[in-house]
Structure formats: C-alpha cells, structure tokens
Tab-separated table of C-alpha atoms and ligand atoms in Angstrom:
chain	number	residue	atom	x	y	z
A	1	MET	CA	109.701	86.916	111.593
A	2	LEU	CA	112.228	88.722	109.403
A	3	ASP	CA	115.045	89.802	111.697
A	4	PHE	CA	118.245	91.402	110.498
A	5	HIS	CA	121.136	93.625	111.462
A	6	LEU	CA	123.333	94.199	108.384
A	7	CYS	CA	126.431	96.361	108.229
A	8	ARG	CA	128.387	97.143	105.097
A	9	THR	CA	130.714	99.894	103.935
A	10	LEU	CA	130.302	100.884	100.258
A	11	GLY	CA	132.926	103.546	99.472
A	12	ALA	CA	132.006	106.522	101.605
A	13	PHE	CA	128.556	105.059	102.443
A	14	HIS	CA	128.043	103.173	105.720
A	15	LEU	CA	125.061	100.914	105.999
A	16	ASP	CA	123.969	99.812	109.482
A	17	ALA	CA	120.374	98.602	109.130
A	18	GLU	CA	118.429	96.805	111.825
A	19	LEU	CA	114.846	95.546	111.554
A	20	LYS	CA	112.495	93.009	113.140
A	21	VAL	CA	109.095	92.634	111.449
A	22	PRO	CA	106.588	89.789	111.140
A	23	ALA	CA	107.197	87.829	107.943
A	24	ARG	CA	103.668	88.208	106.536
A	25	GLY	CA	101.816	90.704	104.331
A	26	VAL	CA	103.735	93.449	102.586
A	27	THR	CA	106.571	95.269	104.311
A	28	ALA	CA	107.904	98.316	102.455
A	29	LEU	CA	111.438	99.648	102.720
A	30	PHE	CA	110.891	103.314	102.002
A	31	GLY	CA	113.480	106.070	101.661
A	32	ARG	CA	115.109	108.636	99.390
A	33	SER	CA	117.237	107.647	96.454
A	34	GLY	CA	120.649	106.538	97.747
A	35	SER	CA	119.430	105.789	101.277
A	36	GLY	CA	120.469	102.133	101.068
A	37	LYS	CA	117.263	100.268	100.233
A	38	THR	CA	118.629	98.223	97.290
A	39	SER	CA	121.844	97.406	99.255
A	40	ILE	CA	119.720	95.946	102.086
A	41	LEU	CA	117.570	93.984	99.635
A	42	ARG	CA	120.646	92.541	97.867
A	43	MET	CA	122.116	91.316	101.169
A	44	ILE	CA	118.846	89.689	102.108
A	45	ALA	CA	118.710	88.015	98.659
A	46	GLY	CA	122.291	86.745	99.145
A	47	LEU	CA	123.684	88.741	96.222
A	48	ASP	CA	126.029	90.785	98.434
A	49	ARG	CA	127.731	89.907	101.684
A	50	PRO	CA	127.579	92.243	104.696
A	51	ASP	CA	130.877	93.089	106.521
A	52	HIS	CA	129.120	91.777	109.620
A	53	GLY	CA	125.639	91.242	111.011
A	54	HIS	CA	122.917	88.648	110.957
A	55	LEU	CA	119.776	87.703	109.013
A	56	ARG	CA	117.074	85.274	110.197
A	57	LEU	CA	113.922	84.408	108.341
A	58	THR	CA	111.145	82.446	110.121
A	59	GLY	CA	113.625	81.075	112.599
A	60	GLU	CA	116.314	80.023	110.043
A	61	CYS	CA	119.655	81.767	110.253
A	62	LEU	CA	120.754	82.826	106.743
A	63	ILE	CA	123.659	85.110	107.772
A	64	GLY	CA	125.753	85.267	110.989
A	65	GLY	CA	124.665	83.601	114.173
A	66	GLU	CA	126.824	81.391	116.438
A	67	HIS	CA	128.492	79.531	113.541
A	68	ASP	CA	128.818	82.561	111.265
A	69	HIS	CA	126.451	81.124	108.628
A	70	TRP	CA	126.363	82.241	105.018
A	71	VAL	CA	123.587	80.552	103.067
A	72	PRO	CA	124.192	81.216	99.352
A	73	ALA	CA	121.514	82.955	97.287
A	74	HIS	CA	120.350	79.823	95.418
A	75	ARG	CA	119.653	78.021	98.734
A	76	ARG	CA	117.684	80.868	100.406
A	77	ASN	CA	114.557	80.114	98.426
A	78	LEU	CA	113.666	83.797	97.951
A	79	GLY	CA	111.990	85.221	94.854
A	80	VAL	CA	113.646	88.415	93.705
A	81	VAL	CA	112.337	90.903	91.100
A	82	PHE	CA	114.484	93.883	90.181
A	83	GLN	CA	113.649	97.152	88.461
A	84	GLU	CA	114.548	95.490	85.162
A	85	PRO	CA	112.539	92.310	84.548
A	86	ARG	CA	115.632	90.311	83.381
A	87	LEU	CA	113.634	87.749	81.407
A	88	PHE	CA	115.460	85.188	79.248
A	89	PRO	CA	115.105	86.660	75.748
A	90	HIS	CA	115.265	83.314	73.960
A	91	TYR	CA	112.484	81.668	76.016
A	92	SER	CA	108.792	82.330	75.531
A	93	VAL	CA	106.752	83.714	78.452
A	94	ARG	CA	105.711	80.167	79.315
A	95	GLY	CA	109.358	79.042	79.177
A	96	ASN	CA	110.370	81.928	81.425
A	97	LEU	CA	107.607	81.078	83.882
A	98	CYS	CA	108.444	77.410	84.037
A	99	TYR	CA	112.190	78.018	84.348
A	100	GLY	CA	112.438	78.051	88.179
A	101	MET	CA	109.593	75.663	88.959
A	102	PRO	CA	110.414	72.759	91.261
A	103	LEU	CA	111.456	69.558	89.477
A	104	ALA	CA	108.439	67.312	88.871
A	105	LEU	CA	109.344	63.622	88.818
A	106	THR	CA	105.958	62.079	89.537
A	107	ARG	CA	102.598	62.605	87.898
A	108	ALA	CA	101.239	64.162	91.068
A	109	GLN	CA	104.097	66.667	91.194
A	110	ARG	CA	103.558	67.562	87.522
A	111	GLN	CA	99.859	68.105	88.207
A	112	ARG	CA	100.698	70.288	91.182
A	113	ASN	CA	103.108	72.377	89.062
A	114	ARG	CA	100.492	72.735	86.331
A	115	ALA	CA	97.806	73.896	88.784
A	116	HIS	CA	100.248	76.398	90.367
A	117	LEU	CA	101.113	77.739	86.883
A	118	HIS	CA	97.397	78.282	86.102
A	119	GLU	CA	96.776	79.941	89.424
A	120	ILE	CA	99.726	82.428	89.106
A	121	VAL	CA	99.025	83.134	85.416
A	122	ALA	CA	95.356	83.976	86.265
A	123	LEU	CA	96.338	86.061	89.279
A	124	LEU	CA	98.717	88.196	87.196
A	125	GLY	CA	96.402	88.387	84.154
A	126	ILE	CA	98.998	87.025	81.740
A	127	GLU	CA	96.962	84.185	80.126
A	128	ASP	CA	97.170	85.770	76.648
A	129	LEU	CA	100.914	86.301	76.796
A	130	LEU	CA	102.161	82.742	77.260
A	131	THR	CA	103.320	82.139	73.703
A	132	ARG	CA	104.970	85.591	73.243
A	133	MET	CA	108.665	86.270	73.433
A	134	PRO	CA	109.967	88.847	76.009
A	135	GLY	CA	110.763	91.339	73.182
A	136	GLN	CA	107.017	91.430	72.377
A	137	LEU	CA	105.930	92.505	75.869
A	138	SER	CA	105.266	95.993	77.221
A	139	GLY	CA	107.194	97.115	80.339
A	140	GLY	CA	104.324	96.347	82.669
A	141	GLU	CA	103.664	92.955	81.101
A	142	ALA	CA	107.298	91.967	81.345
A	143	ARG	CA	107.327	92.847	85.011
A	144	ARG	CA	104.212	90.767	85.659
A	145	VAL	CA	105.944	87.801	83.967
A	146	ALA	CA	109.064	88.407	86.107
A	147	ILE	CA	106.922	88.378	89.280
A	148	GLY	CA	105.137	85.256	88.087
A	149	ARG	CA	108.478	83.510	87.428
A	150	ALA	CA	109.688	84.440	90.954
A	151	LEU	CA	106.486	83.134	92.513
A	152	LEU	CA	106.487	79.851	90.579
A	153	SER	CA	109.774	78.822	92.265
A	154	ARG	CA	107.605	78.708	95.465
A	155	PRO	CA	109.781	81.150	97.408
A	156	ARG	CA	109.257	81.697	101.084
A	157	MET	CA	109.502	85.433	100.573
A	158	LEU	CA	109.156	87.706	97.554
A	159	LEU	CA	111.628	90.635	97.295
A	160	LEU	CA	110.510	93.412	94.928
A	161	ASP	CA	113.002	96.202	94.175
A	162	GLU	CA	111.036	99.195	92.797
A	163	PRO	CA	109.094	97.040	90.332
A	164	LEU	CA	107.169	100.042	89.069
A	165	THR	CA	110.143	102.261	88.086
A	166	GLY	CA	109.961	103.574	84.538
A	167	LEU	CA	106.309	102.659	83.895
A	168	ASP	CA	103.847	105.346	82.799
A	169	GLY	CA	100.891	106.292	85.045
A	170	ALA	CA	98.356	103.839	83.640
A	171	ARG	CA	100.823	100.856	83.545
A	172	LYS	CA	101.913	101.697	87.072
A	173	GLN	CA	98.305	101.639	88.356
A	174	GLU	CA	97.717	98.321	86.587
A	175	LEU	CA	100.798	96.659	88.070
A	176	LEU	CA	100.051	98.108	91.507
A	177	HIS	CA	96.614	96.541	91.198
A	178	TYR	CA	98.195	93.116	90.501
A	179	ILE	CA	100.704	93.427	93.322
A	180	SER	CA	98.087	94.396	95.858
A	181	ARG	CA	95.960	91.491	94.649
A	182	LEU	CA	98.929	89.134	95.072
A	183	ALA	CA	99.574	90.469	98.528
A	184	ARG	CA	96.021	89.568	99.555
A	185	GLU	CA	95.719	86.252	97.790
A	186	ILE	CA	99.052	84.493	98.296
A	187	GLU	CA	100.463	83.647	101.658
A	188	ILE	CA	104.021	84.567	100.765
A	189	PRO	CA	105.346	87.636	102.610
A	190	ILE	CA	106.597	90.446	100.356
A	191	LEU	CA	109.412	92.923	100.979
A	192	PHE	CA	108.838	95.886	98.676
A	193	VAL	CA	111.358	98.615	97.996
A	194	SER	CA	109.903	102.006	97.051
A	195	HIS	CA	110.377	105.736	97.198
A	196	ASP	CA	106.805	106.626	96.256
A	197	THR	CA	104.173	107.143	98.972
A	198	ARG	CA	101.293	106.316	96.555
A	199	GLU	CA	102.745	102.853	95.978
A	200	LEU	CA	102.989	102.312	99.707
A	201	PHE	CA	99.366	103.324	100.195
A	202	ALA	CA	98.241	100.796	97.648
A	203	VAL	CA	100.209	97.760	98.792
A	204	ALA	CA	102.021	98.023	102.131
A	205	ASP	CA	100.872	96.753	105.504
A	206	ARG	CA	104.078	97.830	107.294
A	207	LEU	CA	106.626	100.503	106.614
A	208	ALA	CA	110.362	100.651	107.472
A	209	LEU	CA	111.919	104.055	106.828
A	210	VAL	CA	115.466	103.973	105.441
A	211	ASP	CA	117.607	107.091	105.881
A	212	ASN	CA	121.323	107.349	105.191
A	213	GLY	CA	121.939	103.632	105.651
A	214	ARG	CA	119.822	103.182	108.773
A	215	ILE	CA	116.303	102.048	109.476
A	216	THR	CA	115.005	104.988	111.487
A	217	ALA	CA	111.474	103.798	112.257
A	218	SER	CA	109.153	100.968	111.434
A	219	GLY	CA	105.548	100.044	112.144
A	220	GLU	CA	102.045	99.575	110.787
A	221	ILE	CA	101.576	101.772	107.706
A	222	GLY	CA	98.573	103.816	108.982
A	223	ASP	CA	100.421	104.692	112.218
A	224	MET	CA	103.630	105.524	110.401
A	225	LEU	CA	101.963	107.858	107.840
A	226	SER	CA	100.084	109.721	110.545
A	227	ARG	CA	103.186	110.252	112.718
A	228	LEU	CA	104.107	113.967	112.627
A	229	ASP	CA	107.728	113.374	113.726
A	230	LEU	CA	108.230	111.277	110.556
A	231	ALA	CA	106.853	113.890	108.193
A	232	PRO	CA	110.312	114.952	106.854
A	233	GLN	CA	110.795	111.359	105.689
A	234	THR	CA	107.272	110.309	104.681
A	235	GLY	CA	106.761	113.481	102.658
A	236	ARG	CA	105.053	116.752	103.576
A	237	PHE	CA	103.003	117.275	100.400
A	238	GLU	CA	101.441	113.838	100.372
A	239	ALA	CA	100.937	113.861	104.171
A	240	GLY	CA	97.774	112.021	105.076
A	241	SER	CA	96.192	109.145	106.833
A	242	LEU	CA	95.032	105.634	106.021
A	243	LEU	CA	91.735	104.761	107.554
A	244	SER	CA	90.002	101.374	107.727
A	245	ALA	CA	86.420	101.491	106.543
A	246	GLU	CA	83.540	99.418	105.180
A	247	VAL	CA	81.151	100.123	102.347
A	248	LEU	CA	77.796	100.714	104.050
A	249	SER	CA	75.489	101.778	101.213
A	250	HIS	CA	75.200	103.437	97.826
A	251	ASP	CA	73.041	106.417	96.890
A	252	GLU	CA	72.320	105.945	93.167
A	253	THR	CA	70.432	109.229	92.820
A	254	HIS	CA	73.368	111.326	93.931
A	255	GLN	CA	76.050	108.816	92.887
A	256	LEU	CA	77.558	108.652	96.402
A	257	THR	CA	78.868	105.804	98.542
A	258	ARG	CA	78.744	105.853	102.346
A	259	LEU	CA	81.743	104.320	104.189
A	260	GLY	CA	81.531	103.324	107.833
A	261	LEU	CA	84.573	104.202	109.991
A	262	GLY	CA	83.397	102.477	113.140
A	263	ALA	CA	81.695	103.871	116.280
A	264	GLY	CA	78.673	104.758	114.193
A	265	LEU	CA	80.587	107.346	112.094
A	266	SER	CA	80.517	107.418	108.323
A	267	LEU	CA	81.586	109.548	105.391
A	268	LYS	CA	80.377	109.994	101.866
A	269	LEU	CA	82.385	110.008	98.651
A	270	ALA	CA	81.832	109.576	94.884
A	271	ARG	CA	80.110	106.234	94.089
A	272	LEU	CA	82.515	103.282	94.371
A	273	ALA	CA	82.209	100.146	92.197
A	274	MET	CA	82.313	97.956	95.279
A	275	PRO	CA	79.509	95.969	96.952
A	276	VAL	CA	78.078	96.750	100.372
A	277	GLY	CA	80.151	95.013	103.094
A	278	ARG	CA	83.497	95.427	101.285
A	279	ARG	CA	86.313	96.326	103.699
A	280	VAL	CA	88.539	99.066	102.335
A	281	ARG	CA	91.556	101.227	103.115
A	282	LEU	CA	90.949	104.880	102.514
A	283	ARG	CA	93.624	107.484	101.947
A	284	LEU	CA	92.788	111.009	103.144
A	285	ARG	CA	95.220	113.807	102.457
A	286	ALA	CA	95.857	116.114	105.411
A	287	ARG	CA	95.201	119.150	103.148
A	288	ASP	CA	91.675	117.845	102.442
A	289	VAL	CA	90.618	117.890	106.107
A	290	SER	CA	89.485	121.190	107.693
A	291	ILE	CA	88.516	121.933	111.274
A	292	ALA	CA	85.519	123.704	112.799
A	293	LEU	CA	84.538	124.128	116.453
A	294	GLU	CA	80.828	123.483	115.744
A	295	THR	CA	78.909	121.680	113.015
A	296	PRO	CA	78.681	124.330	110.287
A	297	LEU	CA	75.320	125.296	108.858
A	298	ASN	CA	74.661	125.799	105.151
A	299	THR	CA	77.919	124.274	103.890
A	300	SER	CA	78.629	122.294	100.775
A	301	LEU	CA	80.846	119.927	102.726
A	302	ARG	CA	79.056	116.599	103.162
A	303	ASN	CA	81.213	115.065	105.883
A	304	THR	CA	81.308	116.473	109.383
A	305	LEU	CA	82.870	114.063	111.901
A	306	PRO	CA	83.315	114.574	115.616
A	307	ALA	CA	87.030	114.331	116.520
A	308	VAL	CA	89.479	115.027	119.342
A	309	ILE	CA	92.818	116.734	118.780
A	310	HIS	CA	95.651	114.351	119.743
A	311	GLU	CA	98.659	116.308	118.537
A	312	ILE	CA	99.507	119.723	117.052
A	313	GLU	CA	102.714	120.681	115.413
A	314	SER	CA	103.178	124.183	114.198
A	315	GLU	CA	106.554	125.039	112.832
A	316	ARG	CA	107.973	128.519	112.597
A	317	GLY	CA	108.511	129.473	108.974
A	318	HIS	CA	105.479	127.475	107.806
A	319	ALA	CA	102.027	128.963	107.201
A	320	SER	CA	100.272	125.714	108.157
A	321	ALA	CA	100.042	123.576	111.272
A	322	GLU	CA	99.799	119.773	111.288
A	323	LEU	CA	97.188	118.121	113.473
A	324	VAL	CA	96.496	114.530	114.446
A	325	LEU	CA	92.842	113.880	115.279
A	326	GLY	CA	91.285	110.842	116.910
A	327	ILE	CA	88.162	109.641	115.018
A	328	ALA	CA	86.387	106.363	115.849
A	329	GLY	CA	89.661	105.000	117.324
A	330	GLN	CA	91.616	105.912	114.187
A	331	ARG	CA	94.198	108.641	113.550
A	332	LEU	CA	93.422	111.317	111.021
A	333	ARG	CA	95.872	114.040	109.931
A	334	ALA	CA	94.691	117.534	109.130
A	335	ARG	CA	96.543	120.582	107.894
A	336	VAL	CA	95.246	124.058	108.752
A	337	ASP	CA	96.532	127.651	108.722
A	338	ARG	CA	98.582	128.519	111.785
A	339	LEU	CA	96.541	131.685	112.007
A	340	ALA	CA	93.276	129.670	112.052
A	341	CYS	CA	94.810	127.446	114.684
A	342	GLU	CA	95.504	130.395	116.952
A	343	GLU	CA	92.198	132.112	116.259
A	344	LEU	CA	90.115	128.975	116.928
A	345	GLY	CA	92.185	128.255	120.077
A	346	LEU	CA	92.956	124.685	118.885
A	347	LYS	CA	94.782	122.659	121.523
A	348	VAL	CA	95.451	119.038	122.376
A	349	GLY	CA	92.394	117.356	123.990
A	350	LEU	CA	89.839	119.780	122.405
A	351	GLY	CA	86.761	118.249	120.752
A	352	VAL	CA	86.236	119.601	117.211
A	353	LYS	CA	84.525	118.759	113.940
A	354	ALA	CA	86.626	117.406	111.079
A	355	LEU	CA	85.222	118.584	107.721
A	356	ILE	CA	85.908	116.585	104.575
A	357	SER	CA	84.600	117.265	101.109
A	358	SER	CA	83.160	114.233	99.368
A	359	VAL	CA	84.720	115.348	96.131
A	360	ALA	CA	88.215	115.327	97.730
A	361	LEU	CA	87.966	111.528	97.797
A	362	SER	CA	87.880	109.393	94.680
A	363	GLY	CA	88.182	105.776	93.570
A	364	PRO	CA	92.024	105.635	93.509
A	365	ASP	CA	92.075	106.693	97.171
A	366	VAL	CA	90.138	103.561	98.168
A	367	ILE	CA	91.776	100.144	98.114
A	368	SER	CA	89.756	96.950	98.692
A	369	LEU	CA	91.060	94.806	101.543
A	370	ASP	CA	88.992	91.767	100.576
A	371	VAL	CA	89.915	89.229	97.942
A	372	GLY	CA	87.899	88.483	94.844
A	373	ASP	CA	87.218	92.158	94.159
A	374	GLU	CA	87.006	91.728	90.363
A	375	ALA	CA	84.219	89.169	90.708
A	376	ALA	CA	82.383	91.479	93.057
A	377	GLN	CA	82.816	94.396	90.702
A	378	GLN	CA	81.454	92.298	87.842
A	379	ASP	CA	78.451	91.400	90.024
A	380	GLU	CA	78.063	95.092	90.718
A	381	ALA	CA	78.112	95.939	87.013
A	382	ALA	CA	75.504	93.239	86.443
A	383	GLY	CA	73.388	94.790	89.165
A	384	THR	CA	73.394	91.712	91.428
A	385	SER	CA	75.049	93.226	94.518
A	386	GLU	CA	73.144	94.517	97.461
A	387	THR	CA	72.466	98.236	97.206
A	388	THR	CA	70.720	100.424	99.718
A	389	SER	CA	70.110	104.131	100.072
A	390	PRO	CA	71.944	106.034	102.784
B	401	ATP	N1	129.456	99.257	94.853
B	401	ATP	C1	129.330	100.436	95.441
B	401	ATP	N2	130.451	101.180	95.681
B	401	ATP	C2	130.348	102.396	96.312
B	401	ATP	N3	129.200	102.915	96.689
B	401	ATP	C3	128.038	102.242	96.456
B	401	ATP	C4	128.076	100.968	95.806
B	401	ATP	N4	126.811	100.527	95.720
B	401	ATP	C5	126.051	101.479	96.244
B	401	ATP	N5	126.788	102.502	96.744
B	401	ATP	C6	126.286	103.679	97.417
B	401	ATP	O1	125.494	103.265	98.502
B	401	ATP	C7	124.412	104.094	98.703
B	401	ATP	C8	123.141	103.331	98.774
B	401	ATP	O2	122.795	102.815	97.501
B	401	ATP	P1	121.487	102.015	97.205
B	401	ATP	O3	121.460	101.620	95.774
B	401	ATP	O4	121.375	100.893	98.244
B	401	ATP	O5	120.356	103.125	97.528
B	401	ATP	P2	118.789	103.109	97.227
B	401	ATP	O6	118.133	103.637	98.451
B	401	ATP	O7	118.357	101.758	96.790
B	401	ATP	O8	118.687	104.111	96.026
B	401	ATP	P3	117.652	104.205	94.769
B	401	ATP	O9	116.307	104.464	95.361
B	401	ATP	O10	118.176	105.305	93.978
B	401	ATP	O11	117.762	102.850	94.086
B	401	ATP	C9	124.430	105.150	97.588
B	401	ATP	O12	125.002	106.335	98.107
B	401	ATP	C10	125.322	104.506	96.561
B	401	ATP	O13	126.008	105.496	95.820
C-alpha cells in the first residue's frame, strides 16, 4: 500500500494531497499543468520535505508517523526518472546502467547483477546501445537508459515524472510500448505522472486525479474514465471507456478480428496482429458509439450490442449528451445529440442497442494485457498461431 497525506506551501500554491492505493501495477497521477503532480512526486522521492504529513510505503513509514520520521532520499530505495534523462555524460550507456547496481562482493552476487542487467537491457531493447555515450542517443533511447538505470538499483517503487515529454509521436509510442511492457513484466509498482489521457490508456491500472494541489478522486482506470462527474478533469474530447476483452478469432478474408467482451457479446475491428486468446484492453471513444432503440437493418455498422442506460448527463449549452451504458458487466460511454436523446426518449434503465463502427477502432486502441506479446506477434507473422473464422 502507498499511503500519504502531504501538505506543503509553495509561494501562493497550497498542496494538500491525500491518497491510499495498492502498491502494485501502474498508478497515474493525472492533472493539468501546475496542479501539483511533480511536487507530490518529489516529496515521495525524498527530494523535498512537506511542511507536515505522512508517507508510508508497504508498511514502512518514510515521513511523519509517531516519531516524525524523515527517511532521506538515498535510503528510500525508490527509482526516479524525470522528464530529462539526466545521464552521466562521461559514462557509456553500460556505465550509466551499472552505476546504481547493488555492490557485488561475491561471485554469486556478481552473477545475479549480470543476469539482472541482461534482463533489463532486453526488456528495454537497448542491447545495441551499451557502448554508446549519452550524447549519441536519441531522446527516446536516453529515457529508456534512464529507466533501466533506475530499475537496476532494484528499487521497491519506480517514480516516472512525465517520461514522454518532448518526444515526437513515433518515439512516444515506442517508449509507451516499453513502459507498458515493463509494467506487465516486472513486479515493481510504478507511479507515473502525466497530463495526457492517451498515455494513461496505454499504461495505467489506477488513476489519481490532481487538481489545484489536491487529489480529487482515485480508482481503477476504466471506472475513472467512464465517470461522467470527472469529465471536466479527464477531458471531454477524449472521453471514452476502457473495456476488457479477449481475441476470439480472425477473419482473414475481410481482415477483421473479433473481440469477446464477456456474456457472449463480441465486436469486430480491423485485423489485429495478436493471437487468439490474447487478453486486451480496448479504448472506445464516446463519440464513436451511437444509440438505436432497435437493431438497425441495412447498416454499414458491424457492431450492434445490447446495452442498458445507466446514466445520462445532458448539459445546457452543449449540443451533445453523455451516456454511460452497461454492456456485459462493463461501462461504456456514448455521446449523442441532445435532440436525438429527447426524440428517442432515452432514459436511465432503458434497454438500447449500442452501435460501433469497426473502422472507428484500430490497433493503437488495443493494448495487450498478456506478457510476451512480441514473441506471439512473431509467431503470428510466421503463421503459427491459431486462427479461426468468425
Ligand atoms: N519552488 C517553488 N516556489 C513557488 N511555487 C512553486 C515552486 N515549485 C512549484 N511551485 C508552484 O506549485 C504549483 C505546482 O507545481 P508542480 O510542478 O508540482 O505542478 P505539475 O502538476 O507537476 O505541473 P507540470 O505538469 O507543468 O509539470 C505550480 O503552480 C508551481 O508554479
């Protein structure tokens, strides 16, 4: 468990942040620029001291408590990666990686360190960079090395402060891929600071919303993104849902993949390079979900799912209304015209059909939840995975 209540006054800014979350998987601190995310992270890392408060990590008190503890940064055993990679310019990549590794006095310890180095280097895809100097690395490569260096010190938690800032689209996707892979393959919990919902979708398991120095809500990422009351903070344009699904089959003729949502429901989208049986997380934007009262005839939409309306929010001054639908025990957000809402008589408890275009969904909207995806994708490419027709 990560449990803190940290208070600090920074000029005119008052931080009073309280959070209790399980110390496993990826927890994202999400909020606008200037909301206080970095200040919270720095106090957790031990780089700044709160005016008062407490911090406990897996039972150990690092700040506050009965004896007013203050464990200094170097004794907290946390791996911290900032926006800037901060590598040592005069050390090679290998030198940087080995810098914080635990001292190895015996042969067995040296072997353990070596095995750990190989494991992390492979996980981050930096095998070919080991002899380079930091000045010869791209922005994304330097950040992967910084994350590797933090992990090799065997931290009990990894703190990432907007590690994707300043990278272009392709480099960002690449680094996100490595971070989400790390999150699934290492057992170290990650606290991830971000102000980009796309990053959250790709890596976070839990979300804590930071607003004006306070943590205003926290919870499982799918629940948080589908909560209408949090829309002003989670972002109206990118409003959507995260659904859990499983690859059921591929239709090679039409280049489609069928994903099972549970309760016998499924939806089709463009062919994914993932084997049958793969568990995935699927992002569906609210604006890509339409509503009908009956299953429409003669439509180009390939996905018609029975749903029940759980919530409706229609704000004056907006042309659209926000809906939360229940589908196979999951929450799905939809955005429809207010006029359509009135004309169709949509209300809470009504059974409807959710219509989703298969072309609204694409590869980047689907994240694998299982480890070893690359191997599976290579199998796929080699034609060795199981493939059936829908
Ligand atoms: N040393 C300081 N003195 C005065 N004000 C400060 C100081 N450090 C931070 N602040 C203020 O505290 C607030 C929170 O800053 P912080 O960097 O934690 O926000 P953030 O959410 O991480 O922002 P960003 O996403 O832009 O990095 C801001 O209003 C900032 O101006």
